[in-house]
Short mmCIF file of C-alpha atoms and ligand atoms in Angstrom, two decimals:
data_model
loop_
_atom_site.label_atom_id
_atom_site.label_comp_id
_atom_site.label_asym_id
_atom_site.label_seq_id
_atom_site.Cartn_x
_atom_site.Cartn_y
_atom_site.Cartn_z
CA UNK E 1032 0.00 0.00 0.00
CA UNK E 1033 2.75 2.47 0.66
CA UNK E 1034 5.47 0.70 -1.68
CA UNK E 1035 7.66 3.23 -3.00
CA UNK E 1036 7.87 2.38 -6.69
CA UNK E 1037 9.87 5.23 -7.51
CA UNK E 1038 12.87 3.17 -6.14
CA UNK E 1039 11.94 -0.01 -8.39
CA UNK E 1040 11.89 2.17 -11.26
CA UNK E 1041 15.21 3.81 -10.66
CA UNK E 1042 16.72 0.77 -10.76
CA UNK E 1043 15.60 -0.22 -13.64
CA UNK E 1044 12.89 -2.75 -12.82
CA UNK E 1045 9.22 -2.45 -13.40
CA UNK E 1046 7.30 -1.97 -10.13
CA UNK E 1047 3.78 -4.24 -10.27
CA UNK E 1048 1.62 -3.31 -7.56
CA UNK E 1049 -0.73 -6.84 -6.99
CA UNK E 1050 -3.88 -7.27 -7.43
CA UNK E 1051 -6.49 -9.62 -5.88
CA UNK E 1052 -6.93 -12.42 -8.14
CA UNK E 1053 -10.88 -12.61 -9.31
CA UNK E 1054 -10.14 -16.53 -9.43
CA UNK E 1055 -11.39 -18.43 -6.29
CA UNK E 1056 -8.77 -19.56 -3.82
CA UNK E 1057 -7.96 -23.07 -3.94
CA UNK E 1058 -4.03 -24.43 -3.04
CA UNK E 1059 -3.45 -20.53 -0.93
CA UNK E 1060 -6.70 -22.49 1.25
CA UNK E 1061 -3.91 -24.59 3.13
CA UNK E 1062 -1.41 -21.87 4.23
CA UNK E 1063 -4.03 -18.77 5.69
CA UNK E 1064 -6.57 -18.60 8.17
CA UNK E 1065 -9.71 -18.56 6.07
CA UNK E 1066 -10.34 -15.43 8.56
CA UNK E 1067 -7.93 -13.31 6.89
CA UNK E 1068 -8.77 -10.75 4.30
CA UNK E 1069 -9.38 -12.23 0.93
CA UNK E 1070 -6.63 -9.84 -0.62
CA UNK E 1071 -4.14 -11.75 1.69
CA UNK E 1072 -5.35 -15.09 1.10
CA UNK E 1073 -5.80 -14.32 -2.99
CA UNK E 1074 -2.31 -13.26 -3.01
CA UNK E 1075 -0.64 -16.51 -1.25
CA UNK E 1076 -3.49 -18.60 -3.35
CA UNK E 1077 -1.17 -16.83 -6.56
CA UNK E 1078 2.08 -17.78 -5.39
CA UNK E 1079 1.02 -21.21 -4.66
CA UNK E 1080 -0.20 -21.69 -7.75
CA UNK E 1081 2.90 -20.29 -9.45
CA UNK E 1082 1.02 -16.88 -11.20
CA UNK E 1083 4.14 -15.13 -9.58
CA UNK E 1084 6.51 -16.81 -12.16
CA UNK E 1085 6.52 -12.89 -14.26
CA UNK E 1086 8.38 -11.63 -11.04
CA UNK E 1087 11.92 -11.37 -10.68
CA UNK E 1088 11.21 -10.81 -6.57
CA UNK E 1089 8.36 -9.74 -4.27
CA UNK E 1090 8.69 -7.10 -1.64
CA UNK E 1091 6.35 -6.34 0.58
CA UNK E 1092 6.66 -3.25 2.98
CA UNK E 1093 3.40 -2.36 4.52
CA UNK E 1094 2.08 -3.36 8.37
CA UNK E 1095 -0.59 -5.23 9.33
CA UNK E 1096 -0.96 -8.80 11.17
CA UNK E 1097 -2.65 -10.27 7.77
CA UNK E 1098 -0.11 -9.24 5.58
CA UNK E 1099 2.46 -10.42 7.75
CA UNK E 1100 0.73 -13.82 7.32
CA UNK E 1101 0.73 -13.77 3.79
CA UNK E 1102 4.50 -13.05 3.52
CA UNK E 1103 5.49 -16.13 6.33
CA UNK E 1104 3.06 -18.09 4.07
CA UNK E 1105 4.58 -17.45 1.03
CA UNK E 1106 8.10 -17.85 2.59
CA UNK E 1107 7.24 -21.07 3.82
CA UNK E 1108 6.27 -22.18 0.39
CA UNK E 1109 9.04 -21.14 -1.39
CA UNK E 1110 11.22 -22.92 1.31
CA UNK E 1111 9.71 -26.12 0.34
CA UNK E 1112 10.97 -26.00 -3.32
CA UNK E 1113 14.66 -25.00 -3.00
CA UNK E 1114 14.71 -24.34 -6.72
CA UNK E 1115 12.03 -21.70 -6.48
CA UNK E 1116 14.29 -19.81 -3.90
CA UNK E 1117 17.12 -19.35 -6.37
CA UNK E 1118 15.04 -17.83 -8.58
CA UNK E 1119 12.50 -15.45 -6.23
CA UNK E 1120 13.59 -13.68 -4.01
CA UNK E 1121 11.05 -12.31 -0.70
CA UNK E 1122 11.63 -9.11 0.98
CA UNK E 1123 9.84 -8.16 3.55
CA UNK E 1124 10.22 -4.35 4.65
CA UNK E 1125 7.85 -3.31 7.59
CA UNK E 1126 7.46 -0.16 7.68
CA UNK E 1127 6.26 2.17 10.81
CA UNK E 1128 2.56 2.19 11.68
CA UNK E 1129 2.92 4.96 14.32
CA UNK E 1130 3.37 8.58 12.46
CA UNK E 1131 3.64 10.34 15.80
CA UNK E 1132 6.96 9.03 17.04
CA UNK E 1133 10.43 11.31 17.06
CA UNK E 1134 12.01 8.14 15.11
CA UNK E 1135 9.51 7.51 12.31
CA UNK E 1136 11.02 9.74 9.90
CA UNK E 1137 14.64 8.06 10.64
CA UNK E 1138 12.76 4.44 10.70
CA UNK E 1139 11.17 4.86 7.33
CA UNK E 1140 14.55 6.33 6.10
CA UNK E 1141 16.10 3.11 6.79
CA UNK E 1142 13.84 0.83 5.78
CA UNK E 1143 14.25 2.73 2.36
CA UNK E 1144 17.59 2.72 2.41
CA UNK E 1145 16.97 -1.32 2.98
CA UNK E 1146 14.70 -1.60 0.07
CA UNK E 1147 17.18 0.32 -2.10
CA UNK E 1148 20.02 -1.45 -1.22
CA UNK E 1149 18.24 -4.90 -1.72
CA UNK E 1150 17.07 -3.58 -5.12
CA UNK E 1151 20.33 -2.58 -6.17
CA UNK E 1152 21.74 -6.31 -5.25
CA UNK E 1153 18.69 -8.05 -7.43
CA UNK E 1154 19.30 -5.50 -10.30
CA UNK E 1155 22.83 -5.29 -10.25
CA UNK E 1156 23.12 -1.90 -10.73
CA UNK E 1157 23.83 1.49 -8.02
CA UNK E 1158 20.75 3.09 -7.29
CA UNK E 1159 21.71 6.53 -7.86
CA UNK E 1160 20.15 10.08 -6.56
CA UNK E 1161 19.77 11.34 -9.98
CA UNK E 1162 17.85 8.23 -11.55
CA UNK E 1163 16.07 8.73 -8.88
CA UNK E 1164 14.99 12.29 -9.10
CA UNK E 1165 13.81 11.58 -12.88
CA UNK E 1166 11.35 8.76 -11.53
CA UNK E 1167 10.19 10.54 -8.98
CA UNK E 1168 9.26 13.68 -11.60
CA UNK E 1169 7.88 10.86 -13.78
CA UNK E 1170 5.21 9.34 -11.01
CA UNK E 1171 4.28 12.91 -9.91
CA UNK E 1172 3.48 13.83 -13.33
CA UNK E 1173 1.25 10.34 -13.92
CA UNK E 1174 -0.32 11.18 -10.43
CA UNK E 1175 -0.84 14.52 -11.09
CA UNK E 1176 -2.52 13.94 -14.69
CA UNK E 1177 -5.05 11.37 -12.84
CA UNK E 1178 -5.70 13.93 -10.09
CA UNK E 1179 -7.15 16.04 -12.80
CA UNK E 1180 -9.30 13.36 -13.70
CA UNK E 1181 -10.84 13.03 -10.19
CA UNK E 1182 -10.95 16.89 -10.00
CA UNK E 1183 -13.15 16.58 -13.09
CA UNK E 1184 -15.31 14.09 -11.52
CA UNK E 1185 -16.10 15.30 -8.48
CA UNK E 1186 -16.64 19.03 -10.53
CA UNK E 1187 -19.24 16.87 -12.67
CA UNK E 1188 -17.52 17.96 -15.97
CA UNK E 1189 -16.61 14.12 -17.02
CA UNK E 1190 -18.80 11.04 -17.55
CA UNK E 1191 -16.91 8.45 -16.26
CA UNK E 1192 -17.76 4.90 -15.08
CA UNK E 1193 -16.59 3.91 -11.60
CA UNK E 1194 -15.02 0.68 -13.50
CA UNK E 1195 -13.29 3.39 -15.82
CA UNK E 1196 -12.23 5.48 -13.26
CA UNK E 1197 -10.44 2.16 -10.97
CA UNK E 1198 -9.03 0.80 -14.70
CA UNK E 1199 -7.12 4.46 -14.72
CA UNK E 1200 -5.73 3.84 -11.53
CA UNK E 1201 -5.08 0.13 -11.33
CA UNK E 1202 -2.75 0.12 -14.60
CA UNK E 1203 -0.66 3.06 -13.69
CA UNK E 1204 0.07 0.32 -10.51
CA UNK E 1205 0.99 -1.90 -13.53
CA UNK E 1206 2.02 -0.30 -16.39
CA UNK E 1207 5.58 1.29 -17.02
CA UNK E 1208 4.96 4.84 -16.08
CA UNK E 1209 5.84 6.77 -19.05
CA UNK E 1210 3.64 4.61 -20.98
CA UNK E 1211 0.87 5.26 -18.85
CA UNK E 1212 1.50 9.11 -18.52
CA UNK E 1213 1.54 9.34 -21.97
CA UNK E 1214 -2.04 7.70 -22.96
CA UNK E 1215 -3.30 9.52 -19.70
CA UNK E 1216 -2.28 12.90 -21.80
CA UNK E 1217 -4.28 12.03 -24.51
CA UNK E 1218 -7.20 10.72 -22.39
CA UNK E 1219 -8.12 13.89 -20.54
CA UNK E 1220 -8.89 16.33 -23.31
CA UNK E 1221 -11.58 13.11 -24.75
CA UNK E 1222 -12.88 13.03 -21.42
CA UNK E 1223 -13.43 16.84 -20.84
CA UNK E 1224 -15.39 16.61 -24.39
CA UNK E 1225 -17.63 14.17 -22.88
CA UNK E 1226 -21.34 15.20 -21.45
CA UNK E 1227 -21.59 15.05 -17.40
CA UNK E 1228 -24.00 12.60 -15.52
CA UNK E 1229 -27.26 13.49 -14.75
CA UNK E 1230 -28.00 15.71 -12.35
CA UNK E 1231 -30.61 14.07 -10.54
CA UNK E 1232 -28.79 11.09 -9.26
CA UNK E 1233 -27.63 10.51 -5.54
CA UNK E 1234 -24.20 11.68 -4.86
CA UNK E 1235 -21.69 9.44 -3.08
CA UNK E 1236 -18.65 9.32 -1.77
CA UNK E 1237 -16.97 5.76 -2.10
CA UNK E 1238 -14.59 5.00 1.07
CA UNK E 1239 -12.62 2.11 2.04
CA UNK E 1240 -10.88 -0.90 0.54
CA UNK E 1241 -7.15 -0.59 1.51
CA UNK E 1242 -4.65 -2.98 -0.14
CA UNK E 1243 -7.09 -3.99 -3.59
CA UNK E 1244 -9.74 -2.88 -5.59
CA UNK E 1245 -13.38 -3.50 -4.96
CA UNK E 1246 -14.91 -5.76 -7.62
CA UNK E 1247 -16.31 -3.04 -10.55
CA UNK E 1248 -19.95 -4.97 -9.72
CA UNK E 1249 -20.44 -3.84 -6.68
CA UNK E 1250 -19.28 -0.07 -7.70
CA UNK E 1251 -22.08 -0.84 -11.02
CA UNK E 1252 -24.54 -1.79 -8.60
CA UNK E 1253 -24.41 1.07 -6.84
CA UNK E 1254 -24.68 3.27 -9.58
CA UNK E 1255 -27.57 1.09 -10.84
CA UNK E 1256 -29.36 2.55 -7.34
CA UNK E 1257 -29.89 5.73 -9.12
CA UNK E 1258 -26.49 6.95 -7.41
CA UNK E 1259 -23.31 8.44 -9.16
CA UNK E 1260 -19.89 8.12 -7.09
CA UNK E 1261 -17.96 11.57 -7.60
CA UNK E 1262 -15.76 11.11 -5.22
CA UNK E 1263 -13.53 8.21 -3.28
CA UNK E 1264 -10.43 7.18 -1.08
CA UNK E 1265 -10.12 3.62 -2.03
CA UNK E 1266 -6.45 2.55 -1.95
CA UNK E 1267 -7.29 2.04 -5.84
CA UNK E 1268 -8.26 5.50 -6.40
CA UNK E 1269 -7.60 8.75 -4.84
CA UNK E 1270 -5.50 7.51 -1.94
CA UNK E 1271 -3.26 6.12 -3.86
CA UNK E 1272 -2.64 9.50 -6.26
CA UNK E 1273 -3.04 11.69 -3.57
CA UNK E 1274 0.58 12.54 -2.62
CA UNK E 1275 3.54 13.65 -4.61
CA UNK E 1276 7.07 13.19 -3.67
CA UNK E 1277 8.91 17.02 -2.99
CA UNK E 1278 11.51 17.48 -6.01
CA UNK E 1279 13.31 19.59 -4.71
CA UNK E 1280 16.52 18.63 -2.33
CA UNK E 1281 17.36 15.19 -1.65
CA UNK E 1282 15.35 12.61 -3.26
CA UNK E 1283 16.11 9.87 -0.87
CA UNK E 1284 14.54 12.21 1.86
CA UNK E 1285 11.71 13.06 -0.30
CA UNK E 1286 10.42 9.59 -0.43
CA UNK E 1287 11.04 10.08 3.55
CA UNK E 1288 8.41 12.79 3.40
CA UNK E 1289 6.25 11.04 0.80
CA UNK E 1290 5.36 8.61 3.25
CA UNK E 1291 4.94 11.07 6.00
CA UNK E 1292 2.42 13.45 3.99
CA UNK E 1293 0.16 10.83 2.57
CA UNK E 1294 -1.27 9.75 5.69
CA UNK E 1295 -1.86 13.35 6.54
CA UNK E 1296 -3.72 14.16 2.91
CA UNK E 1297 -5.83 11.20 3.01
CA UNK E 1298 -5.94 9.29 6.51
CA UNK E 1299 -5.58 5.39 6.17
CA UNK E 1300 -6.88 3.03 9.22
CA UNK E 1301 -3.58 1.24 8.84
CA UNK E 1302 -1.42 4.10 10.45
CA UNK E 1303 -1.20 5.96 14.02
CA UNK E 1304 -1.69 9.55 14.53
CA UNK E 1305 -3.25 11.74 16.71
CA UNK E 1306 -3.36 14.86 14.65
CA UNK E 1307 -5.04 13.29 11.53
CA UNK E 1308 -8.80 12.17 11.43
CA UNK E 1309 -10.11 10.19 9.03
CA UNK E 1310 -13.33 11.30 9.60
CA UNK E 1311 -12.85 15.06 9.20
CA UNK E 1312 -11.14 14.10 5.72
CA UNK E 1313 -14.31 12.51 4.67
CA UNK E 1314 -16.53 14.94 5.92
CA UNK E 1315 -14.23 18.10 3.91
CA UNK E 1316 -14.06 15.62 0.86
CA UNK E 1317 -17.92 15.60 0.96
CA UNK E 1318 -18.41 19.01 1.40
CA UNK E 1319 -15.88 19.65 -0.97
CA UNK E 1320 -17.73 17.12 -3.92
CA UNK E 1321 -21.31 17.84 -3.18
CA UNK E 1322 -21.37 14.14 -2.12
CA UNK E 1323 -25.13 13.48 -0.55
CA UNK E 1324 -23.39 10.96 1.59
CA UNK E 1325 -20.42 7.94 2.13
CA UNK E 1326 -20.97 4.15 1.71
CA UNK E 1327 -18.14 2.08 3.40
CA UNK E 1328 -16.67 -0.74 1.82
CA UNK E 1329 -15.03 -3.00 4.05
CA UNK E 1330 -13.16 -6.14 3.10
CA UNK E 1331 -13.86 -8.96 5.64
CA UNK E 1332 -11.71 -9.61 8.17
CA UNK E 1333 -9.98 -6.41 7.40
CA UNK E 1334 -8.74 -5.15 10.82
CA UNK E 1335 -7.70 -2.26 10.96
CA UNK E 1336 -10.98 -1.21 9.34
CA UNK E 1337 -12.87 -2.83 11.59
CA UNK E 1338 -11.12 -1.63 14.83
CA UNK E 1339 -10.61 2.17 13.46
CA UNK E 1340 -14.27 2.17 11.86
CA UNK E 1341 -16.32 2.72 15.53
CA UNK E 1342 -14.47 6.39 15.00
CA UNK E 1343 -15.22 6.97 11.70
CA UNK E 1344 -18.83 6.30 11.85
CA UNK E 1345 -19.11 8.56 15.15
CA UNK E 1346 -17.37 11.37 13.04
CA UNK E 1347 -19.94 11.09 10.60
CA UNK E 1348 -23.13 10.84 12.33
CA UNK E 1349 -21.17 14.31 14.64
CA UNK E 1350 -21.50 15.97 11.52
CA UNK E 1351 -24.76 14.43 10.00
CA UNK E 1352 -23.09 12.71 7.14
CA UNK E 1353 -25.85 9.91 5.87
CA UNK E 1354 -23.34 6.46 5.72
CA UNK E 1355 -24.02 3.20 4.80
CA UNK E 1356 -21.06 0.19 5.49
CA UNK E 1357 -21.12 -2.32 2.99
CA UNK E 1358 -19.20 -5.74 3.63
CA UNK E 1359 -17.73 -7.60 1.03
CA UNK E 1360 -15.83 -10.63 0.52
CA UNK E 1361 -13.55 -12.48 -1.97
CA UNK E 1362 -16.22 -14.90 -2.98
CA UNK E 1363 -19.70 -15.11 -2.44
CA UNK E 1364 -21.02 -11.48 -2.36
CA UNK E 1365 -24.54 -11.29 -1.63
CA UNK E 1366 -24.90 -8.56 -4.41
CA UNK E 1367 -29.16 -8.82 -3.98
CA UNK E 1368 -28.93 -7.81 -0.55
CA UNK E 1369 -25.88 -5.34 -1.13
CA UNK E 1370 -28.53 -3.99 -3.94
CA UNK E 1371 -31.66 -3.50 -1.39
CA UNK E 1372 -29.57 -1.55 1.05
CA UNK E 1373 -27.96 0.48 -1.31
CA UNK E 1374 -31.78 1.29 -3.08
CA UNK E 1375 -32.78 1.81 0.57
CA UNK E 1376 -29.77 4.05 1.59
CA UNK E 1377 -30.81 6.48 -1.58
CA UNK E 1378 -34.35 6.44 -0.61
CA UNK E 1379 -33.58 7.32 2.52
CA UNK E 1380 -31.15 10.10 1.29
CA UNK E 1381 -33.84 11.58 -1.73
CA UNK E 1382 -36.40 12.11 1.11
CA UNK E 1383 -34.00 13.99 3.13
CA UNK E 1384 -33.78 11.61 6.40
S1 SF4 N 1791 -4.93 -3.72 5.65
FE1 SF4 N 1791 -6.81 -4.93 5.51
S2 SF4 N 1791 -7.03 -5.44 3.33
FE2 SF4 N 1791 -4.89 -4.79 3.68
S3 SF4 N 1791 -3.79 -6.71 4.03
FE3 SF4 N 1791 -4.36 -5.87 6.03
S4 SF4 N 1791 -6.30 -6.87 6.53
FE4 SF4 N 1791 -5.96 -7.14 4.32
#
């Protein structure tokens, strides 16, 4: 969630940011708690079943228990096949939860330097300061370029699908950058020709859904509810485009700060810290978009959603925010019942309850 592909790229190497696998899990069954998030169990269900093969090495540097999981499980696996190990490499890189500390600046700085040195070893090459000040202009641009699309969203002056909108967002996770950047250039001009939704619909602000993407149907089957989502902070959309890196002084330092800020420009349930509310985000997003009101989507067994969501939900109903948590899952989403609350959280919003 907070992998800092700037440093894969100035090495060389193509940063891929994974994805939850739509396919059911099967072998990855065995090795996680079935009580862990599906994006945890999806992911050790790939490596298991060898869909990791494209990947020179896997690094992992976020925090939380489930993730942890995932990386011993995968570890494990590889352990048993001695040839795999050669050939893929696991790093694991935790990175501080708590913001608030007088060492969390120096703590990420090191686990940076880790990552960088450990990339430098795979790739074979030395990391240097000005390689990395060219990636780091080339992801601000690409995040800048789909900050204007979200800008013309939430200003209703695009006519954009929710799937279109996560697509944008997912394959600049994936794609070389400069590739990316480059269609995203000619993309915005045919999206600012387009007409703007109607204005009659329900407007919502999508929240939630750290680490992966929720699946397009559910965001479809809210908009089918005579809603239009003009706003979100899902790890696959604005959170993750939300913060540049600084370019000016040294770059090393800046990812340093990158880390620092994004917590502090969009709040994530992951991290610690006292001065940053999630829910007064949400509520100035809101204001900010027009949004009638939030639905929640929380990934089972996610938990630092679950523990830090008590707060958020208090923050909203302080301010009078209509909300509506949706649960989902890896498999087996109840998408008729998901549909009646959603019809019945618009009702409820169009007759001003
Ligand atoms: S933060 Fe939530 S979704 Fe992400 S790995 Fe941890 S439990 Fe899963």
């Amino acid at each position: 969630m907070n992998f800092p592909s700037e440093l894969v790229h100035a090495a060389g190497a193509l940063p891929v940011l994974i994805q939850e696998d739509s396919e059911q899990i099967t072998l990855g069954r065995t090795l996680l708690h079935e009580y862990y998030c599906g994006y945890t169990r999806s992911v050790v269900d790939q490596a298991v079943t060898n869909k990791f093969e494209v990947f020179d090495a896997l690094f992992a540097v976020d925090h939380c228990v489930a993730l942890l999981g995932a990386v011993d499980a995968i570890w494990f696996q590889l352990q048993d096949k001695p040839e795999e190990q050669d050939k893929k490499k696991v790093f694991l890189a935790q990175y501080p939860a708590s913001m608030d500390e007088p060492t969390t600046f120096e703590e990420v700085s090191v686990k940076n330097n880790k990552v960088k040195e450990q990339l430098e070893t795979l790739c074979g090459v030395t990391l240097t300061a000005k390689a990395l000040s060219r990636s780091i202009q080339l992801y601000n641009e690409n995040r800048q370029l789909l900050r204007e699309v979200y800008a013309l969203r939430k200003a209703g002056r695009i006519k954009i699908s929710p799937r279109q909108m996560q697509t944008l967002v997912k394959s600049s996770m994936v794609m070389h950058i400069e590739e990316h950047t480059e269609m995203l250039k000619k993309l915005v001009p045919l999206l600012e020709e387009a007409q703007s939704g109607s204005p009659d619909l329900v407007k919502l602000h999508l929240s939630g859904h750290m680490c992966h993407a929720p699946r397009p149907e559910i965001m479809e089957l809210i908009e089918d509810c005579g809603a239009v989502i003009v706003d979100d902070d899902l790890f696959t959309g604005f959170r993750y485009i939300s913060t540049d890196v600084p370019e000016a002084g040294d770059p090393f330092d800046a990812l340093t700060d990158w880390y620092a800020n994004r917590n502090v420009n969009v709040p994530c349930c992951t991290r610690a810290q006292k001065s940053v509310e999630w829910a007064d985000y949400l509520v100035n997003s809101v204001k900010e978009s027009g949004a009638h009101g939030v639905v929640t989507l929380m990934a089972k067994f996610c938990e630092p959603h679950m523990l830090y969501f008590p707060e958020l939900r208090k923050g909203l109903e302080r301010h009078k925010v209509p909300h509506l948590r949706l649960e989902t899952e890896h498999e087996g989403i109840p998408y008729e019942s998901i549909r009646t609350r959603v019809e019945s959280f618009v009702e409820m919003i169009r007759r001003g309850f």
